[in-house]
Amino acid sequence: MKTKTLLVQVQIQIDTAQPGQHLTLPSGRLEGTLVVDKPLTLIGQGVEKTFLDGQGSGPGITVETGEGTVILEGLCVTGGSSPDGGGLQMHNGAHVIIRNCLFQNNRADDGIGGAISMDEGRLEAFHCQWQGNQATRGGAIFCGGIAETNFIDCLFSENVAVHGGALALSEGARSHLLNCRWVENRASRQGAHLYLQGSQSRTPSLQLARCSFGKPTDDSAFFNDPQFPAQVVLEETTLPAQLRRL
């Protein structure tokens, strides 16, 4: 089946589904952008079989509902491109849960959140991987405004940005990470793994529990703005001295 036709058929299923319905996505590459505007569960055949491919012309998937929860499971989101969330875009305060997904090679050139960008709403991720995504801020993830994120058993590897190769947290955003790993992320300026920056009126919050960090582990790996620092809570997690001091 042609990949464009496959995308259209899945989009029709989404558009005609009832809120709360579970939809099983087929194996194959869905080229373009899926749009979800109601609470649904989308279950793929696994990250090596079901691909949401933005083809460099938009995000792989956009969630627009502000009511209920959208659940994504067993998908690879790849090839997305947008200045604000290359892989997944979330609007209207959406609540999204992702399980066993891979976000790979998505881009936000001259923008924020190579894989995901959000300034409101809530994201929960379980057993997911972010690999090879790229942006100006937040190569994998950018969380700003009043966004809330939770990551459990996730891997951030080989993501690239100017600020915050893996994760950038700003304004009043809150993020809790449990049993997560960072490996070989890069930033050309600050924070290869983590970039944290508040403002005069808002302070971001970061909690790391039983997390581990691979290379790099020098001063380039972590940045917490000394003028507007984030609140950082560590549980069974060791960070280099330069971040612990801030």
PDB file of C-alpha atoms in Angstrom:
ATOM      1  CA  MET A   1       0.000   0.000   0.000  1.00  0.00           C
ATOM      2  CA  LYS A   2       1.338   3.460  -0.847  1.00  0.00           C
ATOM      3  CA  THR A   3       2.459   5.377   2.210  1.00  0.00           C
ATOM      4  CA  LYS A   4       0.407   8.489   1.381  1.00  0.00           C
ATOM      5  CA  THR A   5      -2.696   6.333   0.976  1.00  0.00           C
ATOM      6  CA  LEU A   6      -1.925   4.654   4.287  1.00  0.00           C
ATOM      7  CA  LEU A   7      -1.795   8.034   6.034  1.00  0.00           C
ATOM      8  CA  VAL A   8      -5.129   9.070   4.526  1.00  0.00           C
ATOM      9  CA  GLN A   9      -6.812   5.848   5.600  1.00  0.00           C
ATOM     10  CA  VAL A  10      -5.539   6.171   9.179  1.00  0.00           C
ATOM     11  CA  GLN A  11      -6.591   9.839   9.292  1.00  0.00           C
ATOM     12  CA  ILE A  12     -10.115   8.828   8.242  1.00  0.00           C
ATOM     13  CA  GLN A  13     -10.181   6.290  11.077  1.00  0.00           C
ATOM     14  CA  ILE A  14      -9.184   9.006  13.518  1.00  0.00           C
ATOM     15  CA  ASP A  15     -11.705  11.512  12.180  1.00  0.00           C
ATOM     16  CA  THR A  16     -14.596   9.044  12.395  1.00  0.00           C
ATOM     17  CA  ALA A  17     -13.637   7.428  15.719  1.00  0.00           C
ATOM     18  CA  GLN A  18     -15.588   8.032  18.899  1.00  0.00           C
ATOM     19  CA  PRO A  19     -13.821   9.785  21.784  1.00  0.00           C
ATOM     20  CA  GLY A  20     -12.004   7.253  23.958  1.00  0.00           C
ATOM     21  CA  GLN A  21     -11.759   4.658  21.198  1.00  0.00           C
ATOM     22  CA  HIS A  22      -8.662   2.462  20.714  1.00  0.00           C
ATOM     23  CA  LEU A  23      -7.266   2.353  17.164  1.00  0.00           C
ATOM     24  CA  THR A  24      -4.649  -0.109  15.955  1.00  0.00           C
ATOM     25  CA  LEU A  25      -2.289   1.366  13.383  1.00  0.00           C
ATOM     26  CA  PRO A  26      -0.869  -0.919  10.686  1.00  0.00           C
ATOM     27  CA  SER A  27       2.754  -1.662   9.931  1.00  0.00           C
ATOM     28  CA  GLY A  28       4.275   0.678   7.393  1.00  0.00           C
ATOM     29  CA  ARG A  29       5.340   4.267   6.902  1.00  0.00           C
ATOM     30  CA  LEU A  30       2.673   6.945   7.188  1.00  0.00           C
ATOM     31  CA  GLU A  31       4.078   9.937   5.303  1.00  0.00           C
ATOM     32  CA  GLY A  32       2.742  13.315   6.369  1.00  0.00           C
ATOM     33  CA  THR A  33       1.110  14.603   9.542  1.00  0.00           C
ATOM     34  CA  LEU A  34      -1.570  12.837  11.566  1.00  0.00           C
ATOM     35  CA  VAL A  35      -3.970  15.179  13.382  1.00  0.00           C
ATOM     36  CA  VAL A  36      -5.736  14.018  16.550  1.00  0.00           C
ATOM     37  CA  ASP A  37      -8.520  16.312  17.802  1.00  0.00           C
ATOM     38  CA  LYS A  38     -10.227  14.049  20.371  1.00  0.00           C
ATOM     39  CA  PRO A  39      -9.149  11.700  23.176  1.00  0.00           C
ATOM     40  CA  LEU A  40      -7.995   8.466  21.513  1.00  0.00           C
ATOM     41  CA  THR A  41      -5.496   5.647  21.949  1.00  0.00           C
ATOM     42  CA  LEU A  42      -3.301   4.935  18.910  1.00  0.00           C
ATOM     43  CA  ILE A  43      -1.416   1.637  19.084  1.00  0.00           C
ATOM     44  CA  GLY A  44       1.260   0.842  16.524  1.00  0.00           C
ATOM     45  CA  GLN A  45       2.976  -2.438  15.734  1.00  0.00           C
ATOM     46  CA  GLY A  46       6.239  -1.360  17.393  1.00  0.00           C
ATOM     47  CA  VAL A  47       8.977   1.191  16.715  1.00  0.00           C
ATOM     48  CA  GLU A  48      10.499  -0.985  13.967  1.00  0.00           C
ATOM     49  CA  LYS A  49       7.201  -1.481  12.138  1.00  0.00           C
ATOM     50  CA  THR A  50       4.918   1.592  12.408  1.00  0.00           C
ATOM     51  CA  PHE A  51       6.443   4.914  11.350  1.00  0.00           C
ATOM     52  CA  LEU A  52       4.911   8.381  11.445  1.00  0.00           C
ATOM     53  CA  ASP A  53       7.150  10.179   8.972  1.00  0.00           C
ATOM     54  CA  GLY A  54       6.783  13.939   8.652  1.00  0.00           C
ATOM     55  CA  GLN A  55       8.876  13.850   5.446  1.00  0.00           C
ATOM     56  CA  GLY A  56      10.604  17.092   6.447  1.00  0.00           C
ATOM     57  CA  SER A  57       7.485  19.138   5.735  1.00  0.00           C
ATOM     58  CA  GLY A  58       5.721  19.150   9.121  1.00  0.00           C
ATOM     59  CA  PRO A  59       5.430  17.261  12.404  1.00  0.00           C
ATOM     60  CA  GLY A  60       4.734  13.542  12.418  1.00  0.00           C
ATOM     61  CA  ILE A  61       1.662  14.042  14.608  1.00  0.00           C
ATOM     62  CA  THR A  62      -0.313  16.959  16.030  1.00  0.00           C
ATOM     63  CA  VAL A  63      -2.589  16.675  19.075  1.00  0.00           C
ATOM     64  CA  GLU A  64      -5.180  19.449  19.230  1.00  0.00           C
ATOM     65  CA  THR A  65      -7.670  18.288  21.842  1.00  0.00           C
ATOM     66  CA  GLY A  66      -7.795  20.055  25.190  1.00  0.00           C
ATOM     67  CA  GLU A  67     -10.157  17.482  26.705  1.00  0.00           C
ATOM     68  CA  GLY A  68      -9.357  13.953  27.804  1.00  0.00           C
ATOM     69  CA  THR A  69      -6.130  12.090  27.082  1.00  0.00           C
ATOM     70  CA  VAL A  70      -4.416  11.004  23.889  1.00  0.00           C
ATOM     71  CA  ILE A  71      -2.290   7.846  24.223  1.00  0.00           C
ATOM     72  CA  LEU A  72       0.396   6.868  21.717  1.00  0.00           C
ATOM     73  CA  GLU A  73       1.983   3.439  21.930  1.00  0.00           C
ATOM     74  CA  GLY A  74       4.450   1.419  19.859  1.00  0.00           C
ATOM     75  CA  LEU A  75       5.263   4.100  17.268  1.00  0.00           C
ATOM     76  CA  CYS A  76       8.366   5.589  15.677  1.00  0.00           C
ATOM     77  CA  VAL A  77       7.967   9.319  14.981  1.00  0.00           C
ATOM     78  CA  THR A  78      10.621  10.395  12.507  1.00  0.00           C
ATOM     79  CA  GLY A  79      11.435  12.879   9.771  1.00  0.00           C
ATOM     80  CA  GLY A  80       9.316  15.635  11.302  1.00  0.00           C
ATOM     81  CA  SER A  81      10.256  19.270  10.778  1.00  0.00           C
ATOM     82  CA  SER A  82       8.738  22.387  12.317  1.00  0.00           C
ATOM     83  CA  PRO A  83      10.066  25.485  14.113  1.00  0.00           C
ATOM     84  CA  ASP A  84       7.990  24.484  17.153  1.00  0.00           C
ATOM     85  CA  GLY A  85       7.992  20.744  17.851  1.00  0.00           C
ATOM     86  CA  GLY A  86       9.339  18.786  14.907  1.00  0.00           C
ATOM     87  CA  GLY A  87       7.985  15.361  15.861  1.00  0.00           C
ATOM     88  CA  LEU A  88       4.945  15.964  18.063  1.00  0.00           C
ATOM     89  CA  GLN A  89       3.019  19.203  18.486  1.00  0.00           C
ATOM     90  CA  MET A  90       0.605  19.664  21.396  1.00  0.00           C
ATOM     91  CA  HIS A  91      -2.036  22.405  21.432  1.00  0.00           C
ATOM     92  CA  ASN A  92      -4.915  23.595  23.637  1.00  0.00           C
ATOM     93  CA  GLY A  93      -3.390  22.255  26.843  1.00  0.00           C
ATOM     94  CA  ALA A  94      -3.390  18.672  25.587  1.00  0.00           C
ATOM     95  CA  HIS A  95      -2.649  15.723  27.871  1.00  0.00           C
ATOM     96  CA  VAL A  96      -0.576  13.121  26.020  1.00  0.00           C
ATOM     97  CA  ILE A  97       0.755   9.776  27.246  1.00  0.00           C
ATOM     98  CA  ILE A  98       3.379   8.005  25.159  1.00  0.00           C
ATOM     99  CA  ARG A  99       4.540   4.448  25.770  1.00  0.00           C
ATOM    100  CA  ASN A 100       7.280   2.438  24.081  1.00  0.00           C
ATOM    101  CA  CYS A 101       7.807   5.030  21.362  1.00  0.00           C
ATOM    102  CA  LEU A 102      10.893   6.243  19.503  1.00  0.00           C
ATOM    103  CA  PHE A 103      11.348   9.866  18.401  1.00  0.00           C
ATOM    104  CA  GLN A 104      14.192   9.861  15.917  1.00  0.00           C
ATOM    105  CA  ASN A 105      15.709  12.401  13.520  1.00  0.00           C
ATOM    106  CA  ASN A 106      13.116  15.134  13.937  1.00  0.00           C
ATOM    107  CA  ARG A 107      14.098  18.799  13.562  1.00  0.00           C
ATOM    108  CA  ALA A 108      13.124  22.268  14.689  1.00  0.00           C
ATOM    109  CA  ASP A 109      15.625  24.312  12.713  1.00  0.00           C
ATOM    110  CA  ASP A 110      15.951  27.808  14.182  1.00  0.00           C
ATOM    111  CA  GLY A 111      13.264  26.764  16.658  1.00  0.00           C
ATOM    112  CA  ILE A 112      12.470  24.840  19.828  1.00  0.00           C
ATOM    113  CA  GLY A 113      11.895  21.166  20.573  1.00  0.00           C
ATOM    114  CA  GLY A 114      13.317  18.977  17.818  1.00  0.00           C
ATOM    115  CA  ALA A 115      11.027  16.123  18.840  1.00  0.00           C
ATOM    116  CA  ILE A 116       8.485  17.829  21.125  1.00  0.00           C
ATOM    117  CA  SER A 117       7.788  21.413  22.150  1.00  0.00           C
ATOM    118  CA  MET A 118       5.134  22.499  24.634  1.00  0.00           C
ATOM    119  CA  ASP A 119       4.305  25.546  26.751  1.00  0.00           C
ATOM    120  CA  GLU A 120       1.149  24.183  28.369  1.00  0.00           C
ATOM    121  CA  GLY A 121      -0.549  20.852  28.899  1.00  0.00           C
ATOM    122  CA  ARG A 122       0.924  17.632  30.231  1.00  0.00           C
ATOM    123  CA  LEU A 123       3.169  14.955  28.739  1.00  0.00           C
ATOM    124  CA  GLU A 124       3.865  11.560  30.305  1.00  0.00           C
ATOM    125  CA  ALA A 125       6.410   9.233  28.700  1.00  0.00           C
ATOM    126  CA  PHE A 126       7.149   5.627  29.645  1.00  0.00           C
ATOM    127  CA  HIS A 127       9.936   3.487  28.146  1.00  0.00           C
ATOM    128  CA  CYS A 128      10.562   5.902  25.276  1.00  0.00           C
ATOM    129  CA  GLN A 129      13.679   6.951  23.381  1.00  0.00           C
ATOM    130  CA  TRP A 130      14.728  10.258  21.852  1.00  0.00           C
ATOM    131  CA  GLN A 131      17.577   9.879  19.410  1.00  0.00           C
ATOM    132  CA  GLY A 132      19.212  12.167  16.870  1.00  0.00           C
ATOM    133  CA  ASN A 133      16.730  15.048  17.122  1.00  0.00           C
ATOM    134  CA  GLN A 134      17.847  18.638  16.549  1.00  0.00           C
ATOM    135  CA  ALA A 135      16.758  22.200  17.435  1.00  0.00           C
ATOM    136  CA  THR A 136      18.081  25.555  18.522  1.00  0.00           C
ATOM    137  CA  ARG A 137      16.759  25.004  22.065  1.00  0.00           C
ATOM    138  CA  GLY A 138      15.845  21.579  23.339  1.00  0.00           C
ATOM    139  CA  GLY A 139      17.228  19.180  20.740  1.00  0.00           C
ATOM    140  CA  ALA A 140      14.825  16.488  21.923  1.00  0.00           C
ATOM    141  CA  ILE A 141      12.380  18.268  24.247  1.00  0.00           C
ATOM    142  CA  PHE A 142      11.531  21.896  24.982  1.00  0.00           C
ATOM    143  CA  CYS A 143       9.228  22.626  27.931  1.00  0.00           C
ATOM    144  CA  GLY A 144       8.246  26.207  28.669  1.00  0.00           C
ATOM    145  CA  GLY A 145       5.360  28.238  30.027  1.00  0.00           C
ATOM    146  CA  ILE A 146       3.314  26.115  32.422  1.00  0.00           C
ATOM    147  CA  ALA A 147       3.961  22.740  30.780  1.00  0.00           C
ATOM    148  CA  GLU A 148       4.285  19.621  32.939  1.00  0.00           C
ATOM    149  CA  THR A 149       6.293  16.571  31.905  1.00  0.00           C
ATOM    150  CA  ASN A 150       7.033  13.181  33.435  1.00  0.00           C
ATOM    151  CA  PHE A 151       9.570  10.744  31.986  1.00  0.00           C
ATOM    152  CA  ILE A 152      10.029   7.210  33.317  1.00  0.00           C
ATOM    153  CA  ASP A 153      12.642   4.738  32.018  1.00  0.00           C
ATOM    154  CA  CYS A 154      13.523   6.912  29.027  1.00  0.00           C
ATOM    155  CA  LEU A 155      16.723   7.347  27.002  1.00  0.00           C
ATOM    156  CA  PHE A 156      18.015  10.602  25.481  1.00  0.00           C
ATOM    157  CA  SER A 157      20.885   9.985  23.059  1.00  0.00           C
ATOM    158  CA  GLU A 158      22.709  11.852  20.285  1.00  0.00           C
ATOM    159  CA  ASN A 159      20.349  14.824  20.285  1.00  0.00           C
ATOM    160  CA  VAL A 160      21.796  18.183  19.226  1.00  0.00           C
ATOM    161  CA  ALA A 161      20.998  21.845  19.940  1.00  0.00           C
ATOM    162  CA  VAL A 162      22.603  25.216  20.491  1.00  0.00           C
ATOM    163  CA  HIS A 163      21.148  25.255  24.023  1.00  0.00           C
ATOM    164  CA  GLY A 164      20.023  22.035  25.673  1.00  0.00           C
ATOM    165  CA  GLY A 165      20.945  19.102  23.458  1.00  0.00           C
ATOM    166  CA  ALA A 166      18.458  16.762  25.142  1.00  0.00           C
ATOM    167  CA  LEU A 167      16.126  18.814  27.351  1.00  0.00           C
ATOM    168  CA  ALA A 168      15.527  22.555  27.728  1.00  0.00           C
ATOM    169  CA  LEU A 169      13.326  23.736  30.585  1.00  0.00           C
ATOM    170  CA  SER A 170      12.230  27.365  30.917  1.00  0.00           C
ATOM    171  CA  GLU A 171       9.707  29.753  32.463  1.00  0.00           C
ATOM    172  CA  GLY A 172       7.425  27.908  34.914  1.00  0.00           C
ATOM    173  CA  ALA A 173       7.685  24.444  33.353  1.00  0.00           C
ATOM    174  CA  ARG A 174       7.978  21.414  35.622  1.00  0.00           C
ATOM    175  CA  SER A 175       9.658  18.129  34.782  1.00  0.00           C
ATOM    176  CA  HIS A 176      10.105  14.910  36.759  1.00  0.00           C
ATOM    177  CA  LEU A 177      12.408  12.194  35.441  1.00  0.00           C
ATOM    178  CA  LEU A 178      12.790   8.718  36.938  1.00  0.00           C
ATOM    179  CA  ASN A 179      15.316   6.064  35.826  1.00  0.00           C
ATOM    180  CA  CYS A 180      16.295   8.045  32.735  1.00  0.00           C
ATOM    181  CA  ARG A 181      19.627   8.064  30.913  1.00  0.00           C
ATOM    182  CA  TRP A 182      21.475  10.703  28.870  1.00  0.00           C
ATOM    183  CA  VAL A 183      24.194   9.648  26.424  1.00  0.00           C
ATOM    184  CA  GLU A 184      26.200  11.561  23.795  1.00  0.00           C
ATOM    185  CA  ASN A 185      23.925  14.599  23.514  1.00  0.00           C
ATOM    186  CA  ARG A 186      25.564  17.782  22.228  1.00  0.00           C
ATOM    187  CA  ALA A 187      25.104  21.550  22.498  1.00  0.00           C
ATOM    188  CA  SER A 188      27.206  24.052  20.605  1.00  0.00           C
ATOM    189  CA  ARG A 189      26.893  26.561  23.447  1.00  0.00           C
ATOM    190  CA  GLN A 190      25.322  25.419  26.720  1.00  0.00           C
ATOM    191  CA  GLY A 191      23.844  22.315  28.243  1.00  0.00           C
ATOM    192  CA  ALA A 192      24.501  19.230  26.136  1.00  0.00           C
ATOM    193  CA  HIS A 193      22.188  17.210  28.395  1.00  0.00           C
ATOM    194  CA  LEU A 194      20.198  19.837  30.325  1.00  0.00           C
ATOM    195  CA  TYR A 195      19.519  23.547  29.874  1.00  0.00           C
ATOM    196  CA  LEU A 196      17.546  25.295  32.616  1.00  0.00           C
ATOM    197  CA  GLN A 197      16.484  28.946  32.537  1.00  0.00           C
ATOM    198  CA  GLY A 198      13.766  30.780  34.429  1.00  0.00           C
ATOM    199  CA  SER A 199      12.667  34.391  34.212  1.00  0.00           C
ATOM    200  CA  GLN A 200      12.003  37.315  36.526  1.00  0.00           C
ATOM    201  CA  SER A 201       8.482  36.059  37.249  1.00  0.00           C
ATOM    202  CA  ARG A 202       8.757  32.276  36.852  1.00  0.00           C
ATOM    203  CA  THR A 203      11.022  29.490  38.085  1.00  0.00           C
ATOM    204  CA  PRO A 204      11.183  26.112  36.358  1.00  0.00           C
ATOM    205  CA  SER A 205      11.366  22.954  38.444  1.00  0.00           C
ATOM    206  CA  LEU A 206      13.384  19.814  37.686  1.00  0.00           C
ATOM    207  CA  GLN A 207      13.360  16.587  39.694  1.00  0.00           C
ATOM    208  CA  LEU A 208      15.779  13.790  38.833  1.00  0.00           C
ATOM    209  CA  ALA A 209      15.427  10.419  40.533  1.00  0.00           C
ATOM    210  CA  ARG A 210      17.812   7.530  39.870  1.00  0.00           C
ATOM    211  CA  CYS A 211      19.004   9.113  36.618  1.00  0.00           C
ATOM    212  CA  SER A 212      22.410   8.596  34.992  1.00  0.00           C
ATOM    213  CA  PHE A 213      24.540  10.627  32.604  1.00  0.00           C
ATOM    214  CA  GLY A 214      27.078   9.448  30.038  1.00  0.00           C
ATOM    215  CA  LYS A 215      29.421  11.618  28.021  1.00  0.00           C
ATOM    216  CA  PRO A 216      29.808  14.530  28.052  1.00  0.00           C
ATOM    217  CA  THR A 217      30.108  15.111  31.793  1.00  0.00           C
ATOM    218  CA  ASP A 218      32.177  18.315  31.777  1.00  0.00           C
ATOM    219  CA  ASP A 219      31.019  21.924  32.135  1.00  0.00           C
ATOM    220  CA  SER A 220      29.360  21.815  28.704  1.00  0.00           C
ATOM    221  CA  ALA A 221      26.874  19.121  29.716  1.00  0.00           C
ATOM    222  CA  PHE A 222      24.694  21.009  32.190  1.00  0.00           C
ATOM    223  CA  PHE A 223      23.520  24.610  32.394  1.00  0.00           C
ATOM    224  CA  ASN A 224      21.386  26.217  35.074  1.00  0.00           C
ATOM    225  CA  ASP A 225      21.088  29.962  34.498  1.00  0.00           C
ATOM    226  CA  PRO A 226      22.844  31.709  37.411  1.00  0.00           C
ATOM    227  CA  GLN A 227      20.586  34.773  37.102  1.00  0.00           C
ATOM    228  CA  PHE A 228      17.272  32.909  36.900  1.00  0.00           C
ATOM    229  CA  PRO A 229      18.043  29.355  38.058  1.00  0.00           C
ATOM    230  CA  ALA A 230      15.662  26.440  38.122  1.00  0.00           C
ATOM    231  CA  GLN A 231      14.826  24.542  41.278  1.00  0.00           C
ATOM    232  CA  VAL A 232      16.645  21.204  41.042  1.00  0.00           C
ATOM    233  CA  VAL A 233      15.855  18.233  43.291  1.00  0.00           C
ATOM    234  CA  LEU A 234      18.070  15.147  43.130  1.00  0.00           C
ATOM    235  CA  GLU A 235      17.188  11.680  44.388  1.00  0.00           C
ATOM    236  CA  GLU A 236      19.855   9.012  43.995  1.00  0.00           C
ATOM    237  CA  THR A 237      21.284  11.023  41.113  1.00  0.00           C
ATOM    238  CA  THR A 238      24.802  12.444  40.896  1.00  0.00           C
ATOM    239  CA  LEU A 239      25.483  15.537  38.842  1.00  0.00           C
ATOM    240  CA  PRO A 240      28.820  17.286  38.258  1.00  0.00           C
ATOM    241  CA  ALA A 241      29.738  19.918  40.818  1.00  0.00           C
ATOM    242  CA  GLN A 242      29.086  22.876  38.534  1.00  0.00           C
ATOM    243  CA  LEU A 243      25.349  22.084  38.357  1.00  0.00           C
ATOM    244  CA  ARG A 244      25.019  21.157  42.021  1.00  0.00           C
ATOM    245  CA  ARG A 245      26.365  24.584  42.967  1.00  0.00           C
ATOM    246  CA  LEU A 246      23.609  26.420  41.064  1.00  0.00           C
TER     247      LEU A 246
END
